[in-house]
PDB file of C-alpha atoms in Angstrom:
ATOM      1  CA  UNK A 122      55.268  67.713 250.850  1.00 63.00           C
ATOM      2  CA  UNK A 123      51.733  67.969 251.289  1.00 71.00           C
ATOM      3  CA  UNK A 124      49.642  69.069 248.387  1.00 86.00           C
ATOM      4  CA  UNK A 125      46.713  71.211 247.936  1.00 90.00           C
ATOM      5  CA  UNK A 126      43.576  70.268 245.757  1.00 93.00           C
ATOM      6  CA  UNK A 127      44.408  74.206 243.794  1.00 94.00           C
ATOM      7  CA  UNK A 128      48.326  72.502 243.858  1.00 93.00           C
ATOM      8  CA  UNK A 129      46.676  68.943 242.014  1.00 95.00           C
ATOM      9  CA  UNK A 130      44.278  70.917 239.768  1.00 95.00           C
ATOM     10  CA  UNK A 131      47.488  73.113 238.664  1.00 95.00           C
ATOM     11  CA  UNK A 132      49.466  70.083 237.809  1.00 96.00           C
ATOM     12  CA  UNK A 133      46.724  68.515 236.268  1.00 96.00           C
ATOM     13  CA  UNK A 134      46.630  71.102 233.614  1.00 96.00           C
ATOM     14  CA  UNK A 135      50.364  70.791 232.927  1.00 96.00           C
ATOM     15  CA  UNK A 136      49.831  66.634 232.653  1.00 97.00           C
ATOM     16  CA  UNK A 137      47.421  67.677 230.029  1.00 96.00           C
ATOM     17  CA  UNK A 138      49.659  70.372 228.534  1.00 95.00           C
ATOM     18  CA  UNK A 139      52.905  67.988 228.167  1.00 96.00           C
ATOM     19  CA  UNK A 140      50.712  65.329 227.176  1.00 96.00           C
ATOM     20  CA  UNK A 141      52.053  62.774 229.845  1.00 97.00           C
ATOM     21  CA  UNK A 142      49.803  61.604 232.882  1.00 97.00           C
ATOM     22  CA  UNK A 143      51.782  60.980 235.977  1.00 97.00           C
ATOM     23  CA  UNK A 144      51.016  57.717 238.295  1.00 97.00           C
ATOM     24  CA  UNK A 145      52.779  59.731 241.075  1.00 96.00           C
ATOM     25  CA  UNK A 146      52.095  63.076 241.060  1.00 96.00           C
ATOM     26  CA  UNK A 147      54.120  63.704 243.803  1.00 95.00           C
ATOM     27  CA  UNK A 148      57.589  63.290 241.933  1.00 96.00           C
ATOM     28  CA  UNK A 149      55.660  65.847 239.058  1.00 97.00           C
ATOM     29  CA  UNK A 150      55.368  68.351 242.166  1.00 96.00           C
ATOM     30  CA  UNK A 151      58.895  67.974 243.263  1.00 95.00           C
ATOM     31  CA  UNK A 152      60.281  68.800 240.082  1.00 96.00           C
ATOM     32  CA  UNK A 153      58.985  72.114 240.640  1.00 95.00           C
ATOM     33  CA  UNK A 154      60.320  72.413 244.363  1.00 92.00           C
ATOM     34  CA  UNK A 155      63.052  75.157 243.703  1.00 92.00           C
ATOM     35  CA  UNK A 156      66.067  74.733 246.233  1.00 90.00           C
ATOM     36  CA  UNK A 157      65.206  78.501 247.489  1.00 85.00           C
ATOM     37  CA  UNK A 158      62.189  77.067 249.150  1.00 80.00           C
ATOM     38  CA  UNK A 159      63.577  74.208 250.938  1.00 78.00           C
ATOM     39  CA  UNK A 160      66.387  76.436 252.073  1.00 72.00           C
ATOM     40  CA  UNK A 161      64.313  78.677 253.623  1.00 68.00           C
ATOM     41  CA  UNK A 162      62.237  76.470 255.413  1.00 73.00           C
ATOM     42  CA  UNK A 163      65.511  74.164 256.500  1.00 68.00           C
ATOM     43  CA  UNK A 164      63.925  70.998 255.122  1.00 70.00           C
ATOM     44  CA  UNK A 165      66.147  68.460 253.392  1.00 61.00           C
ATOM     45  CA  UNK A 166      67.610  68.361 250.871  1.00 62.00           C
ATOM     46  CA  UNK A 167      65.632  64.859 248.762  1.00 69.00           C
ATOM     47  CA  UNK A 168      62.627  67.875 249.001  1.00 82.00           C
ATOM     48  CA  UNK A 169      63.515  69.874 245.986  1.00 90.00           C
ATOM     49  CA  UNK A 170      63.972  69.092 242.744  1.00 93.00           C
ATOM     50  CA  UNK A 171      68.167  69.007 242.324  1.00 93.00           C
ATOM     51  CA  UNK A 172      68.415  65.423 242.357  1.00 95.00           C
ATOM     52  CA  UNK A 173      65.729  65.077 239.496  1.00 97.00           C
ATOM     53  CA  UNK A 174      67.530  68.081 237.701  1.00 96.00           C
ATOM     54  CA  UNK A 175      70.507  65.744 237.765  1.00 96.00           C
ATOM     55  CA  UNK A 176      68.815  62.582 236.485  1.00 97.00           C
ATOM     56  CA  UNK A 177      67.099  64.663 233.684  1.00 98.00           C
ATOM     57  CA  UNK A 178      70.435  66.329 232.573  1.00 96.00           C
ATOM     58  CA  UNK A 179      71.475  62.920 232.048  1.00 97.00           C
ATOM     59  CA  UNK A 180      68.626  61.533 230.223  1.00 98.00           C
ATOM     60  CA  UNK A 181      68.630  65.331 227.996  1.00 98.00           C
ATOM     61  CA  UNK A 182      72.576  64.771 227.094  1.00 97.00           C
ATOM     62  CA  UNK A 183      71.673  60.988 226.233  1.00 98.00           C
ATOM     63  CA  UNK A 184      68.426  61.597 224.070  1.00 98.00           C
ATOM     64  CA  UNK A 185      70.102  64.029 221.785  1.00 97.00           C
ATOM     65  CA  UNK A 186      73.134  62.185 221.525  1.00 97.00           C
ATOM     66  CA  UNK A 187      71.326  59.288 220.109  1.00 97.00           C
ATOM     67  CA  UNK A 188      69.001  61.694 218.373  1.00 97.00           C
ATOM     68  CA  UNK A 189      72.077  62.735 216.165  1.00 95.00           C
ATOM     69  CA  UNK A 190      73.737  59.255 215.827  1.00 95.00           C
ATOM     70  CA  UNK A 191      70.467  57.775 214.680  1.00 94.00           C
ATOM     71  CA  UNK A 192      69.356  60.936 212.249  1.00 92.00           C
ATOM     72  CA  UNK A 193      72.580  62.614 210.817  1.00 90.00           C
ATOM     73  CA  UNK A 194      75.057  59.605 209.893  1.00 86.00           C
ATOM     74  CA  UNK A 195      77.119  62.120 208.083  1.00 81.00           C
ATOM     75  CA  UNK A 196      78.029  64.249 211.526  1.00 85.00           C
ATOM     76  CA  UNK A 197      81.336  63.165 212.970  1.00 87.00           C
ATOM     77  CA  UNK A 198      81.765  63.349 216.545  1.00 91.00           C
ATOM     78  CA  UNK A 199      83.121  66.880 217.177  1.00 87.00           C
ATOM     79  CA  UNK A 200      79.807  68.121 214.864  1.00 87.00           C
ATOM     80  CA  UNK A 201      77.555  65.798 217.363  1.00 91.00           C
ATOM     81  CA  UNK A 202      79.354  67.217 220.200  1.00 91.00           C
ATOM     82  CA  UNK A 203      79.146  71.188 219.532  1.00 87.00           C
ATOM     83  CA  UNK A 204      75.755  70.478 218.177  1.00 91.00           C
ATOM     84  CA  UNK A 205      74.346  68.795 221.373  1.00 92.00           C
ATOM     85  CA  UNK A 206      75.821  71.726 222.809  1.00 90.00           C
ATOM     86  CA  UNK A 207      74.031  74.057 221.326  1.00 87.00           C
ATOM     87  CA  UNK A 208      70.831  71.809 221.854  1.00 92.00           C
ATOM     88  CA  UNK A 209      70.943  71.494 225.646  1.00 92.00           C
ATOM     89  CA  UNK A 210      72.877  75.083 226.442  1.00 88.00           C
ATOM     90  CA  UNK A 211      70.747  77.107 229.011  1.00 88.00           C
ATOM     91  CA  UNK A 212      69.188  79.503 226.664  1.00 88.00           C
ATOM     92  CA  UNK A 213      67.657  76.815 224.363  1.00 91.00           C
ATOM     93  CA  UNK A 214      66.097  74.811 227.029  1.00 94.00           C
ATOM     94  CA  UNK A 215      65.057  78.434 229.113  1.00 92.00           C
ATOM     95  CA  UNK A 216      63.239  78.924 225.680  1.00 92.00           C
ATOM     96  CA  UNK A 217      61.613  75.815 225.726  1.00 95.00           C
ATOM     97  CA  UNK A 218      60.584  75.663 229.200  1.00 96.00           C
ATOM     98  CA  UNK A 219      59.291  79.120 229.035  1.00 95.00           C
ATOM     99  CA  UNK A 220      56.903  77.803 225.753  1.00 95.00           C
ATOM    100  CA  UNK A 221      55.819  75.545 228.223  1.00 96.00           C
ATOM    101  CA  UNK A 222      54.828  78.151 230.567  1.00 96.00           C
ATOM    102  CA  UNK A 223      56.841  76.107 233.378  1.00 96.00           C
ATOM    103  CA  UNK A 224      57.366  79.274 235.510  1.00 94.00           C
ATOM    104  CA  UNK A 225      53.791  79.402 236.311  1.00 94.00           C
ATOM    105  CA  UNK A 226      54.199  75.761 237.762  1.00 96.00           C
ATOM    106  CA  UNK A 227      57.431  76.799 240.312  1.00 94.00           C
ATOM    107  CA  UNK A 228      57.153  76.815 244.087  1.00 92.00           C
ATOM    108  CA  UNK A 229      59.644  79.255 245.513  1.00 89.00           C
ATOM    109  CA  UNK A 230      60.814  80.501 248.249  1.00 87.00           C
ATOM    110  CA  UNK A 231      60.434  84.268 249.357  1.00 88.00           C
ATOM    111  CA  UNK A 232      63.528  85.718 248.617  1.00 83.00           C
ATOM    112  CA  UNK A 233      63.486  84.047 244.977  1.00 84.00           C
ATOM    113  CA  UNK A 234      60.006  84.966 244.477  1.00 87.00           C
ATOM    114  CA  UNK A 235      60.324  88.649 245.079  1.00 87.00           C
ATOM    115  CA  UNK A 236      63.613  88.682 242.356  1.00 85.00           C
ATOM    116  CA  UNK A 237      61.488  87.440 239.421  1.00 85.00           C
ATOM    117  CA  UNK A 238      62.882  83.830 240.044  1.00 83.00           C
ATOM    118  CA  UNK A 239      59.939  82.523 237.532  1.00 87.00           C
ATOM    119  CA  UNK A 240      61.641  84.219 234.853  1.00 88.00           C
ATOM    120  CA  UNK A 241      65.304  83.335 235.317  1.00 88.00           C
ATOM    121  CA  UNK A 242      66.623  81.314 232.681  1.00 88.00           C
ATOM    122  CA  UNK A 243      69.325  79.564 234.802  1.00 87.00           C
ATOM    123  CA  UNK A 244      65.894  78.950 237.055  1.00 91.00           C
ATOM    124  CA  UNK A 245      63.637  77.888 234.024  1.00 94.00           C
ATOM    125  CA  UNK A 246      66.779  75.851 232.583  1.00 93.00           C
ATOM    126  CA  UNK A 247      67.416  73.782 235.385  1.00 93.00           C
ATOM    127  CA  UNK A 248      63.339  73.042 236.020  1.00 96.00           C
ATOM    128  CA  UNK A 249      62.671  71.567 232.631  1.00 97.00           C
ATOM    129  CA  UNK A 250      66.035  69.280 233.097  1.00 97.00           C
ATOM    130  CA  UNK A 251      64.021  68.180 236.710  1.00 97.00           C
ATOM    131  CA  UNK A 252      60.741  67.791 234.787  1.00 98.00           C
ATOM    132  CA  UNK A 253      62.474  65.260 232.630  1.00 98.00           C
ATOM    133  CA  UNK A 254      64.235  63.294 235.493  1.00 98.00           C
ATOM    134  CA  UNK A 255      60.499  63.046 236.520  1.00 98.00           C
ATOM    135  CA  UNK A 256      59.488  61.831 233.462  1.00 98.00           C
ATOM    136  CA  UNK A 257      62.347  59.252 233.452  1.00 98.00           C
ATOM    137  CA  UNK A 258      61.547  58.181 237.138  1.00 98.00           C
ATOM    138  CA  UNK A 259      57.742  57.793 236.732  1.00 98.00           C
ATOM    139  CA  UNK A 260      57.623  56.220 233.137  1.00 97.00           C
ATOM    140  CA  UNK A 261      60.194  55.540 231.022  1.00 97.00           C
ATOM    141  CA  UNK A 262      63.268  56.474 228.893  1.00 98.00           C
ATOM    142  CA  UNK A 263      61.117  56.269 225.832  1.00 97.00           C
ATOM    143  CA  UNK A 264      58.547  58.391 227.320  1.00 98.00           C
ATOM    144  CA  UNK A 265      61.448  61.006 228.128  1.00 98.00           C
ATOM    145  CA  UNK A 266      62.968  60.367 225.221  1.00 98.00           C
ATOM    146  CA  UNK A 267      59.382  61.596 223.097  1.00 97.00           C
ATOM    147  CA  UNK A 268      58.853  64.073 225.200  1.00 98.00           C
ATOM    148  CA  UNK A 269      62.550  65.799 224.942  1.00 98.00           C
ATOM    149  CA  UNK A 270      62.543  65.416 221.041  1.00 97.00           C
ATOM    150  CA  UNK A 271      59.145  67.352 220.770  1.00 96.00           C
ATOM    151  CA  UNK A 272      60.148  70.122 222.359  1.00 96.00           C
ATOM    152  CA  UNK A 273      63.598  70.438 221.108  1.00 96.00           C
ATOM    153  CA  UNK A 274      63.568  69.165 217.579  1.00 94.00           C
ATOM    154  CA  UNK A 275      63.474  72.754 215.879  1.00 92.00           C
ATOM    155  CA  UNK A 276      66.358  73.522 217.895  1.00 91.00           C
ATOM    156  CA  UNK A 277      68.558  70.547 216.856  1.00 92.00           C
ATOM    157  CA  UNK A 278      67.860  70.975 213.251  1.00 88.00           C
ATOM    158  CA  UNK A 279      68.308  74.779 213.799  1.00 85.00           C
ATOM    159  CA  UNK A 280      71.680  74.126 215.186  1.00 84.00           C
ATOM    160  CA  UNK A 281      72.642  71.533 212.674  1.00 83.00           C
ATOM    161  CA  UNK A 282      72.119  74.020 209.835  1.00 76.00           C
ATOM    162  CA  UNK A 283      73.753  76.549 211.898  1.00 72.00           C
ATOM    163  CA  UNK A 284      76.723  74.473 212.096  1.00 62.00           C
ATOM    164  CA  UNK A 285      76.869  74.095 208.029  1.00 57.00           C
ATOM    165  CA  UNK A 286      75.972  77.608 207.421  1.00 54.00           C
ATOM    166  CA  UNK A 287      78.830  78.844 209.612  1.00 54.00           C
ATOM    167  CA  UNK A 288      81.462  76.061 208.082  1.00 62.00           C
ATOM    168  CA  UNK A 289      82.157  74.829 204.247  1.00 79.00           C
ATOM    169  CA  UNK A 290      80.139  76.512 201.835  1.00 83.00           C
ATOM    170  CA  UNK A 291      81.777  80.075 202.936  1.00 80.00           C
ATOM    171  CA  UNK A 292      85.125  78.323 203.408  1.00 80.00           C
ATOM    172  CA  UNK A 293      85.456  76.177 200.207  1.00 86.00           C
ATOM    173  CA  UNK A 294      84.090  79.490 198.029  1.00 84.00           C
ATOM    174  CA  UNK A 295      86.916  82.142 199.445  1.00 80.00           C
ATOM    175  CA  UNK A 296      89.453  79.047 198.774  1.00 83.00           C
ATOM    176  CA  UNK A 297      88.644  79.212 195.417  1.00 85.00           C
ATOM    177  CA  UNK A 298      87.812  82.368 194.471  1.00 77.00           C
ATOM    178  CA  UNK A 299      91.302  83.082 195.375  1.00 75.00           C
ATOM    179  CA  UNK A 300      92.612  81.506 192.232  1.00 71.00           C
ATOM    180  CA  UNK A 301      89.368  82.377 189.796  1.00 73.00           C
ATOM    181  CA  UNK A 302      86.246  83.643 190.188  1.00 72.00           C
ATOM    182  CA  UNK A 303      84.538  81.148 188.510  1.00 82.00           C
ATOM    183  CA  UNK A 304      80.743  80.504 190.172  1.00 86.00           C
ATOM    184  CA  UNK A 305      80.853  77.553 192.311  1.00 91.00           C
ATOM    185  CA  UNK A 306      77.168  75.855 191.552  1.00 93.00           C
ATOM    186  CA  UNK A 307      75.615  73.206 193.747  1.00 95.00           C
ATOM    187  CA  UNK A 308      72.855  70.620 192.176  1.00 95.00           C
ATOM    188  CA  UNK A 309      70.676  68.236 193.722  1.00 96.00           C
ATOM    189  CA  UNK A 310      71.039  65.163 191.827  1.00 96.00           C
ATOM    190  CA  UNK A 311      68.836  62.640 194.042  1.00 94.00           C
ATOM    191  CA  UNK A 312      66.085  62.782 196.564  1.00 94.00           C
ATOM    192  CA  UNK A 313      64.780  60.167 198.292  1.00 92.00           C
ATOM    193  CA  UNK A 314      62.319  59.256 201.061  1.00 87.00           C
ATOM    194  CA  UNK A 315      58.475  60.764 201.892  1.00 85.00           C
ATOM    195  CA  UNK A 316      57.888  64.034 201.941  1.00 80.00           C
ATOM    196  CA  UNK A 317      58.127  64.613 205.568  1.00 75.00           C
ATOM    197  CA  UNK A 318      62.020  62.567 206.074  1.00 77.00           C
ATOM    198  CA  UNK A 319      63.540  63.371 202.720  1.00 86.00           C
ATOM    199  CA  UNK A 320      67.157  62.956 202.005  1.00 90.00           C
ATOM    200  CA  UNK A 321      68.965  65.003 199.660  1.00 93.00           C
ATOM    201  CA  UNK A 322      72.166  64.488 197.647  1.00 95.00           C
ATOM    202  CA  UNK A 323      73.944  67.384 196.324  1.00 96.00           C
ATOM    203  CA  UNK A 324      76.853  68.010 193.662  1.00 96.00           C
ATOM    204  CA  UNK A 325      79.341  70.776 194.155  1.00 96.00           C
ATOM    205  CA  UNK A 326      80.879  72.015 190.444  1.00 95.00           C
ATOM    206  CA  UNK A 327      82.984  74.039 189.759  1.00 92.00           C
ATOM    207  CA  UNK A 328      84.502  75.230 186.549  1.00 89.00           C
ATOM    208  CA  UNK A 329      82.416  71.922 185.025  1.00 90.00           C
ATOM    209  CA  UNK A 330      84.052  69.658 187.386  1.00 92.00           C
ATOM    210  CA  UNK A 331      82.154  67.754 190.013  1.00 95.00           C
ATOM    211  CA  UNK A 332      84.089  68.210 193.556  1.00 94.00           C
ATOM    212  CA  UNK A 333      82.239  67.045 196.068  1.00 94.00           C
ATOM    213  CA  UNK A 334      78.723  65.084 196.563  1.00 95.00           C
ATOM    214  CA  UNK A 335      76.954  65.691 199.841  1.00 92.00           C
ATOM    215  CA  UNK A 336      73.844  64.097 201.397  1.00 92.00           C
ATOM    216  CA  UNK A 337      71.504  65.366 203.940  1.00 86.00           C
ATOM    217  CA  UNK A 338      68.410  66.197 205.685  1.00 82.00           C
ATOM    218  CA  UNK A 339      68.069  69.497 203.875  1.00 84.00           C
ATOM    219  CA  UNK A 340      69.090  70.872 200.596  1.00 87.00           C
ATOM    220  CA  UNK A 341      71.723  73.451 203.412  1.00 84.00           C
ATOM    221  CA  UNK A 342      72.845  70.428 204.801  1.00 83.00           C
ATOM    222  CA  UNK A 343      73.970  68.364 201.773  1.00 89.00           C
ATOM    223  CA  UNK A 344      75.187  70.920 200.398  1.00 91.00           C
ATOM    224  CA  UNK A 345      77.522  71.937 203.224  1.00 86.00           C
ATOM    225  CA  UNK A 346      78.728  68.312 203.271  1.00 87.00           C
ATOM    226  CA  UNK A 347      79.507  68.631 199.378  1.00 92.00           C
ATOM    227  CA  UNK A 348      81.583  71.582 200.047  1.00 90.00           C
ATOM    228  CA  UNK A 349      83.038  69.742 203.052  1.00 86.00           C
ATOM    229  CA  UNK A 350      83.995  66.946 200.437  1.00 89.00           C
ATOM    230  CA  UNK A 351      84.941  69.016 198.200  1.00 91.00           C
ATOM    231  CA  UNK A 352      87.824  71.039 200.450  1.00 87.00           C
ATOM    232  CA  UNK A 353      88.874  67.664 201.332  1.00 84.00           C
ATOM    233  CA  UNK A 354      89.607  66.713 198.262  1.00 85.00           C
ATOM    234  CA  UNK A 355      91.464  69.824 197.315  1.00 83.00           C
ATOM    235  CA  UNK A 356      93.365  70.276 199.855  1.00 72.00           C
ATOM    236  CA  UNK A 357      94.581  66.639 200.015  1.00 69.00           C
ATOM    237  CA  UNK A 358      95.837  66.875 196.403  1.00 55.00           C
TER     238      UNK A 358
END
């Protein structure tokens, strides 16, 4: 598809924006191609950007998955799972793509223009998926792999505290308030690493007796995984 100098000076600002400068900027412009334009004008298919969206997904479900393996050791595999989930659900990456501004970079076709396609978050979803796949094609996985944790890095560790906060502490306090009331305390009893990648390890006591240690990014996180260790422990008694 032929493109303007206004289309090149466009993308040039988003190159600048996402920090990434393309050696074809013709696969950058297709990821913005929106099927509702090629549709209309009966062109084919390899025109829009739904085969990038599928090679980005890809790369997305990959990056995050190693994301988690490599930076939360004490998630098992159904935790990973729900929270890559979370991670690459539509709203979370409509989010990020519209802090991106993205919408402003879409070429669509009539009927999709006149519907307020720029703002649709199934739309704005499935574009930033197609801007990675362009990433992936036109550099590299690491490149994609940078680029997908800066944007989405608040929204793993939001969803891995999420997954605590909604789990063990809550859980492992009802269980034993049902027998005593007795305040269940939690104590950090180790911290290691700089400032900025700290790792925490946490006690859970109750009624003076240690139940479960937990380690984590955060002082939530260990502590969830004490009270994890700690149900575990009771409950296998």
């Amino acid at each position: 598809m032929y493109i303007s100098k206004e289309r090149l000076l466009q993308l040039e600002k988003l190159q600048e924006k996402i920090k990434i400068q393309f050696s074809d900027v013709n696969i950058l412009n297709q990821a913005f191609i929106h099927p509702s334009l090629t549709n209309e004008k009966d062109c084919p298919h390899q025109d829009n950007n739904q085969r990038l969206e599928f090679l980005g997904d890809a790369v997305l479900e990959l990056v995050i998955s190693e994301y988690l393996y490599k930076n939360y050791n004490f998630l098992n595999e159904g935790q990973m799972t729900k929270i890559r989930a979370l991670t690459v659900c539509e709203p979370s990456l409509a989010k990020a793509a519209r802090q991106l501004g993205l919408g402003d970079y879409l070429i669509l076709g009539k009927g999709e223009e006149n519907t307020g396609g720029r703002q649709k978050s199934s739309i704005l979803a499935d574009t930033l998926e197609a801007l990675i796949g362009a990433i992936y094609v036109d550099k590299n996985y690491g490149t994609a792999y940078d680029f997908i944790i800066s944007i989405l890095e608040m929204v793993i560790l939001k969803s891995v505290e999420g997954e605590w906060d909604t789990d063990y502490k809550t859980a492992l306090q009802e269980f034993l308030q049902k027998s005593d009331a007795d305040r269940v305390l939690y104590r950090v009893t180790k911290e290691t690493g700089p400032d900025h990648d700290k790792v925490f390890y946490v006690d859970v006591v109750w009624k003076n007796e240690v139940l479960g240690t937990g380690v984590g990014k955060s002082k939530k996180q260990a502590e969830q995984q004490a009270a994890k260790a700690a149900l575990e422990k009771i409950k296998g008694q």
